[in-house]
Amino acid sequence: MGNNSKIIKGNFIFTPGFGELKIAAASFIVIEGKRVKGLYRQLPAGYEGSLVTDYQDKLIIPGLVDLHAHAPQFANRGMGLDLELIPWLEQYTFPEEAKYNDVVYAAGVYKKFVRELWQWGTTRAVLFGTIHKAATTRLMALLAQAGLGGYVGKVNMDRNSPAALSETTAQSLADTEAFIQDTIDRYELVKPIVTPRFVPSCTPALMSGIAGLAQKYNLPVQSHLAENTREIAWVRELHPECPHYAGVYHKFGLFGQQPTIMAHCIHNDAAELALMAKNKVYMAHCPYSNTNLASGLAPVRRCIDSGIPVGLGSDIAGGHEVSIAKVMAMAVQVSKLKWLISGRQEPFFTIPEVLYLATKGGGSFFGQVGSFEEGYEFDALVIDDSSLAVAAGNPFTLADRLSRFIYIGNDKNIIARYVAGRKIEEPQF
Amino acid sequence: MGNNSKIIKGNFIFTPGFGELKIAAASFIVIEGKRVKGLYRQLPAGYEGSLVTDYQDKLIIPGLVDLHAHAPQFANRGMGLDLELIPWLEQYTFPEEAKYNDVVYAAGVYKKFVRELWQWGTTRAVLFGTIHKAATTRLMALLAQAGLGGYVGKVNMDRNSPAALSETTAQSLADTEAFIQDTIDRYELVKPIVTPRFVPSCTPALMSGIAGLAQKYNLPVQSHLAENTREIAWVRELHPECPHYAGVYHKFGLFGQQPTIMAHCIHNDAAELALMAKNKVYMAHCPYSNTNLASGLAPVRRCIDSGIPVGLGSDIAGGHEVSIAKVMAMAVQVSKLKWLISGRQEPFFTIPEVLYLATKGGGSFFGQVGSFEEGYEFDALVIDDSSLAVAAGNPFTLADRLSRFIYIGNDKNIIARYVAGRKIEEPQF
């Protein structure tokens, strides 16, 4: 056994494939460096006498992945939710984001946000910052300090934006490149991502320019797509030359030319979905946000079936729950309404299916992340669900215990967190 | 000021009417005995020098009312939710309820359940027990001991039920009458309620018989109505002589002849809704349950508009959240999907609207409960939302603070609870 190895024992639950729940009760996982070497019922030869961290009857699941959240909207959770997307952006979101010109204010909120990510077991997150380079760089430092993995974007906005959040095209490009150069090699697990807010906020010149930066530095891209019907109508007005919303991003080099995540994808037509599948553009499904902002019921299963990679997003603060476990439950819930509305044609999600989306589904954007298969980076949560026990007469199965943690558990049930093989403790800030 | 008076100061928020939010910042409420005497900006003459419990900047809202929950399903929360109503009843619910023949087992679970009601700020609850007289009587004792208000039903089931939960008609009637006589005068705030499980579980003779008991002892009635389309088809097969599901209850004297609550009411036709409105039959809207069991999107606003009294229910364990605050948020969320599906015709709920449903709406079943108007029984929650603050730069309004508590708060934010004028402390059991 190498010096850089560790062995952990417990009840491992994970999803090698979509809909496939693997339960390895009372098993051993061997981790070499940051990666899983193997998962065993009995410790294999060569490891006898090695130190084992024994979590006994606890559940161990892969760390949760949040594919879409706006860190600067953390302060806006649970407010203004009687509005739809565009007025909500104008009355709540933009005034808050304007404050991030002040790095001291930003650091205060970002510390609380990163602590909550840690608390709720999000081990990897793909985040929007604001247009502000300094505040966004600070957010990356805090994530790295907490031991979390992530992609973080300095947002680009050079049209149709309030004065306090408007950049010139040149300044937006210059700041983005400086931000990239400043952060690209600074942390192992936290990297920059190119982040046009959405089509209405970015001129063609800006979109082309940042697509060039994504290629030059080999970076991924994130944005929003087809969240709200009024937003879609607006994009159509702005770009009558494009066949559809996705086509605008595609035209300017921001739709899978580099690895790409699009949040929401509720109202896409068949041609857009085919383009997403072809270009392997990720859909970040954000069921709380889609419900809170009355955006719609995303066709998630149809996307998965057509080969689009899918993960889950909290979409703070369109969504109010940082917890990806709660987002999983909500993904099941809205899928049941979708099933009803489709005349029971589109099957609703099961717990194994949403666990996949929240772990390996979203995790694949980070490489081999989100599973306990050999070669995967060991991201894990250790769950002590004893507070959820009710009576001696209820011997729950491991699958039912997982379901109960997802529906009725909370952050207190997560007693240990690992990211890329390393145990991460509560952030000291 | 009388000996039996108390004065409380804080930021009072309540809903005298549906959609009407009343905010009385830094105000005084005078309570005489169990009832509100008045709410004042300045203490009126005669009260100078009286002792004031000053909750300072805290929010004070009416206690929350749960119009529908199954206490014995507490142990089943968060499990088996990949099933629809009928198989879920057969695989999860009935086997658990059969255990309540054992009063020791029952008391163990009921203590945990009643503690959670207290924890999450439910001050009044309308509960199903099981068919078991002794266990159900024990549940009432625990509620009374905790200082909560409630109606509790011994369930009636004499057809289409598993052996362990089947009563003969005669035994069911005899046990119900004994249960009523045993409990009707025992507690001030906890009373029995006549509780046919639902039409498929009760023969005509049983329904007629318990309707007679409801009249004889002047008791209210609770049951389920039109939750699931297969359930409705089953009722139609059982009672082809009745025009609709509601008509079955009505025929046998269980539909408003005494004050009545029907849980769910998702798929009723216009004639049924008209009958509900005419008979003032309450609808207990249970949005978590309706979503978890893929039952449907209830036409709640239509019911309210047509004059049906409506309150909210957790429907433990079809719903997994004991917290009526979370049920409020979910009621808003599903109403947004209903709005979308209706082609934006049926407006979605706002926070003031669901606060009304969760307080005065459901509270009216108990009399003058759920408001801070003069004459109302003083049920209240004192909310310390300081843990939800984010930064000095966020001076939230009182309305936004309420919204944030509902969406992102939890039981820890509730620092005091009052029921009928009395402060109730954590149950000591």
XYZ file of N, CA, C and O in Angstrom, chain B residues 66-150:
340
model
N -52.182 22.766 10.363
C -52.080 21.628 9.448
C -53.441 20.948 9.407
O -53.857 20.310 10.367
N -54.132 21.078 8.289
C -55.502 20.541 8.198
C -55.550 19.066 7.836
O -56.637 18.479 7.820
N -54.398 18.469 7.541
C -54.456 17.051 7.141
C -53.107 16.368 7.271
O -52.164 16.685 6.526
N -53.008 15.437 8.199
C -51.792 14.617 8.322
C -52.163 13.280 8.945
O -53.116 13.186 9.718
N -51.367 12.273 8.588
C -51.543 10.931 9.149
C -50.418 10.696 10.149
O -49.288 10.361 9.753
N -50.726 10.828 11.422
C -49.691 10.681 12.443
C -48.956 9.339 12.347
O -47.733 9.303 12.480
N -49.654 8.212 12.094
C -48.951 6.933 12.084
C -48.059 6.723 10.867
O -47.342 5.737 10.799
N -48.101 7.651 9.921
C -47.226 7.503 8.760
C -45.926 8.286 8.931
O -45.112 8.375 8.000
N -45.737 8.831 10.126
C -44.537 9.630 10.365
C -43.267 8.844 10.039
O -42.298 9.396 9.503
N -43.292 7.548 10.367
C -42.100 6.709 10.134
C -41.857 6.433 8.657
O -40.796 5.959 8.282
N -42.827 6.722 7.821
C -42.711 6.417 6.387
C -42.325 7.614 5.533
O -42.339 7.523 4.304
N -41.986 8.718 6.163
C -41.659 9.898 5.355
C -40.453 9.620 4.448
O -39.485 8.985 4.853
N -40.549 10.125 3.215
C -39.385 10.080 2.332
C -39.059 8.710 1.758
O -37.955 8.486 1.289
N -40.029 7.802 1.773
C -39.780 6.458 1.235
C -40.892 6.057 0.301
O -42.037 6.447 0.479
N -40.565 5.224 -0.652
C -41.576 4.600 -1.504
C -42.251 5.586 -2.432
O -43.338 5.315 -2.954
N -41.616 6.714 -2.659
C -42.284 7.773 -3.417
C -42.155 7.595 -4.927
O -42.474 8.491 -5.681
N -41.699 6.425 -5.340
C -41.743 6.116 -6.768
C -43.064 5.436 -7.131
O -43.246 4.982 -8.260
N -44.001 5.387 -6.165
C -45.282 4.702 -6.384
C -46.443 5.692 -6.401
O -46.358 6.774 -5.835
N -47.547 5.271 -7.019
C -48.789 6.045 -6.948
C -49.603 5.639 -5.718
O -49.234 4.713 -4.993
N -50.731 6.309 -5.521
C -51.496 6.173 -4.280
C -51.792 4.729 -3.873
O -51.431 4.309 -2.767
N -52.446 3.960 -4.733
C -52.951 2.642 -4.286
C -51.792 1.672 -3.950
O -51.765 1.119 -2.843
N -50.824 1.473 -4.845
C -49.716 0.577 -4.447
C -48.906 1.117 -3.269
O -48.393 0.348 -2.455
N -48.816 2.429 -3.152
C -48.087 3.027 -2.037
C -48.804 2.712 -0.722
O -48.175 2.351 0.268
N -50.135 2.821 -0.731
C -50.915 2.440 0.454
C -50.644 0.984 0.816
O -50.407 0.642 1.977
N -50.667 0.116 -0.213
C -50.543 -1.311 0.055
C -49.144 -1.710 0.513
O -48.984 -2.528 1.416
N -48.125 -1.110 -0.103
C -46.756 -1.536 0.212
C -46.154 -0.817 1.411
O -45.297 -1.364 2.106
N -46.514 0.421 1.631
C -45.881 1.181 2.705
C -46.837 1.524 3.855
O -46.551 1.310 5.011
N -47.995 2.095 3.492
C -48.852 2.675 4.514
C -49.517 1.620 5.391
O -49.415 1.678 6.623
N -50.193 0.679 4.761
C -50.966 -0.277 5.549
C -50.078 -1.133 6.465
O -50.419 -1.321 7.636
N -48.949 -1.674 5.975
C -48.103 -2.451 6.897
C -47.654 -1.622 8.113
O -47.585 -2.139 9.233
N -47.367 -0.341 7.912
C -46.950 0.492 9.041
C -48.121 0.713 10.000
O -47.983 0.585 11.214
N -49.289 1.034 9.447
C -50.435 1.314 10.323
C -50.853 0.096 11.143
O -51.370 0.232 12.255
N -50.610 -1.092 10.574
C -50.970 -2.315 11.314
C -50.205 -2.410 12.632
O -50.685 -3.002 13.603
N -49.037 -1.792 12.692
C -48.225 -1.854 13.921
C -48.864 -1.111 15.097
O -48.450 -1.294 16.242
N -49.828 -0.237 14.786
C -50.388 0.622 15.845
C -51.386 -0.100 16.739
O -51.972 0.502 17.638
N -51.541 -1.396 16.486
C -52.229 -2.253 17.438
C -51.436 -2.302 18.750
O -51.988 -2.548 19.818
N -50.138 -2.022 18.637
C -49.225 -2.040 19.778
C -49.071 -0.606 20.307
O -48.429 0.236 19.680
N -49.673 -0.350 21.469
C -49.681 1.031 21.978
C -48.283 1.512 22.336
O -47.986 2.707 22.215
N -47.419 0.613 22.724
C -46.054 1.029 23.059
C -45.330 1.516 21.806
O -44.698 2.572 21.804
N -45.446 0.758 20.719
C -44.864 1.206 19.449
C -45.475 2.551 19.050
O -44.775 3.500 18.693
N -46.800 2.617 19.117
C -47.510 3.840 18.718
C -47.020 5.040 19.515
O -46.711 6.100 18.944
N -46.914 4.880 20.819
C -46.507 6.018 21.656
C -45.108 6.485 21.281
O -44.830 7.693 21.261
N -44.231 5.537 20.956
C -42.859 5.908 20.575
C -42.847 6.807 19.345
O -42.194 7.855 19.318
N -43.586 6.403 18.315
C -43.599 7.214 17.090
C -44.382 8.512 17.317
O -43.965 9.588 16.884
N -45.510 8.424 18.003
C -46.344 9.620 18.197
C -45.607 10.698 19.000
O -45.799 11.896 18.759
N -44.785 10.296 19.946
C -43.999 11.299 20.678
C -43.079 12.061 19.722
O -42.969 13.284 19.789
N -42.439 11.330 18.826
C -41.544 11.998 17.867
C -42.341 12.904 16.930
O -41.914 14.010 16.594
N -43.487 12.420 16.510
C -44.298 13.210 15.586
C -44.800 14.499 16.254
O -44.696 15.595 15.685
N -45.328 14.368 17.466
C -45.864 15.551 18.155
C -44.733 16.547 18.441
O -44.911 17.762 18.303
N -43.566 16.032 18.776
C -42.421 16.926 18.978
C -42.096 17.684 17.696
O -41.795 18.879 17.720
N -42.180 17.009 16.560
C -41.883 17.709 15.298
C -42.950 18.750 14.958
O -42.643 19.804 14.424
N -44.203 18.447 15.264
C -45.245 19.468 15.067
C -44.870 20.712 15.860
O -44.904 21.842 15.354
N -44.514 20.510 17.117
C -44.124 21.630 17.986
C -42.943 22.378 17.376
O -42.951 23.598 17.242
N -41.927 21.589 16.989
C -40.684 22.145 16.467
C -40.921 23.087 15.290
O -40.361 24.166 15.215
N -41.750 22.646 14.354
C -41.942 23.388 13.106
C -43.045 24.427 13.195
O -43.428 25.029 12.188
N -43.601 24.617 14.384
C -44.538 25.722 14.548
C -45.964 25.417 14.162
O -46.757 26.344 13.949
N -46.321 24.145 14.076
C -47.730 23.805 13.879
C -48.410 23.891 15.236
O -48.060 23.148 16.155
N -49.372 24.782 15.358
C -50.033 24.961 16.654
C -51.380 24.239 16.705
O -51.888 23.965 17.790
N -51.961 23.962 15.541
C -53.225 23.215 15.476
C -53.105 22.213 14.328
O -52.617 22.564 13.251
N -53.601 21.006 14.574
C -53.493 19.983 13.541
C -54.727 19.110 13.530
O -55.311 18.820 14.576
N -55.138 18.705 12.348
C -56.257 17.774 12.185
C -55.654 16.471 11.665
O -55.100 16.430 10.561
N -55.754 15.434 12.502
C -54.952 14.233 12.272
C -55.789 12.974 12.102
O -56.795 12.786 12.790
N -55.323 12.115 11.227
C -55.752 10.726 11.190
C -54.873 9.938 12.151
O -53.650 10.107 12.151
N -55.518 9.067 12.958
C -54.758 8.055 13.679
C -54.804 6.782 12.845
O -54.591 6.814 11.633
N -55.112 5.679 13.496
C -55.349 4.407 12.806
C -56.705 3.887 13.282
O -57.419 4.588 14.007
N -57.029 2.649 12.927
C -58.290 2.070 13.411
C -58.239 1.813 14.918
O -59.267 1.541 15.531
N -57.046 1.916 15.502
C -56.853 1.459 16.884
C -57.217 2.544 17.893
O -56.586 3.599 17.942
N -58.190 2.213 18.714
C -58.728 3.149 19.694
C -57.670 3.564 20.714
O -57.496 4.753 21.004
N -56.956 2.596 21.246
C -56.021 2.902 22.330
C -54.884 3.789 21.836
O -54.526 4.788 22.474
N -54.309 3.433 20.684
C -53.195 4.220 20.155
C -53.653 5.637 19.818
O -52.928 6.619 20.054
N -54.856 5.750 19.276
C -55.341 7.069 18.867
C -55.630 7.939 20.092
O -55.375 9.152 20.090
N -56.153 7.328 21.133
C -56.372 8.053 22.388
C -55.036 8.559 22.953
O -54.938 9.676 23.456
N -54.025 7.723 22.811
C -52.682 8.110 23.281
C -52.170 9.316 22.507
O -51.554 10.222 23.072
N -52.396 9.339 21.216
C -51.981 10.476 20.381
C -52.625 11.763 20.887
O -51.970 12.809 20.982
N -53.896 11.697 21.240
C -54.582 12.894 21.749
C -53.955 13.361 23.056
O -53.760 14.565 23.276
N -53.617 12.417 23.911
C -53.001 12.777 25.186
C -51.667 13.492 24.965
O -51.353 14.477 25.646
N -50.911 13.009 24.003
C -49.605 13.617 23.729
C -49.753 15.033 23.173
O -49.012 15.948 23.535
N -50.711 15.225 22.279
C -50.965 16.572 21.747
C -51.339 17.526 22.878
O -50.834 18.653 22.961
N -52.237 17.057 23.743
C -52.683 17.899 24.857
C -51.515 18.209 25.794
O -51.339 19.344 26.234
N -50.705 17.193 26.051
C -49.547 17.387 26.920
C -48.583 18.421 26.329
O -47.962 19.198 27.053
N -48.458 18.435 25.015
C -47.573 19.400 24.348
C -48.205 20.786 24.263
O -47.541 21.748 23.871
N -49.482 20.893 24.606
C -50.140 22.198 24.555
C -50.664 22.566 23.186
O -51.077 23.704 22.963
N -50.648 21.621 22.260
C -51.134 21.897 20.908
C -52.639 21.699 20.818
O -53.234 20.989 21.628
N -53.243 22.310 19.821
C -54.656 22.109 19.567
C -54.843 21.132 18.425
O -54.013 21.070 17.518
N -55.947 20.372 18.459
C -56.129 19.453 17.350
C -57.443 18.714 17.358
O -58.154 18.663 18.364
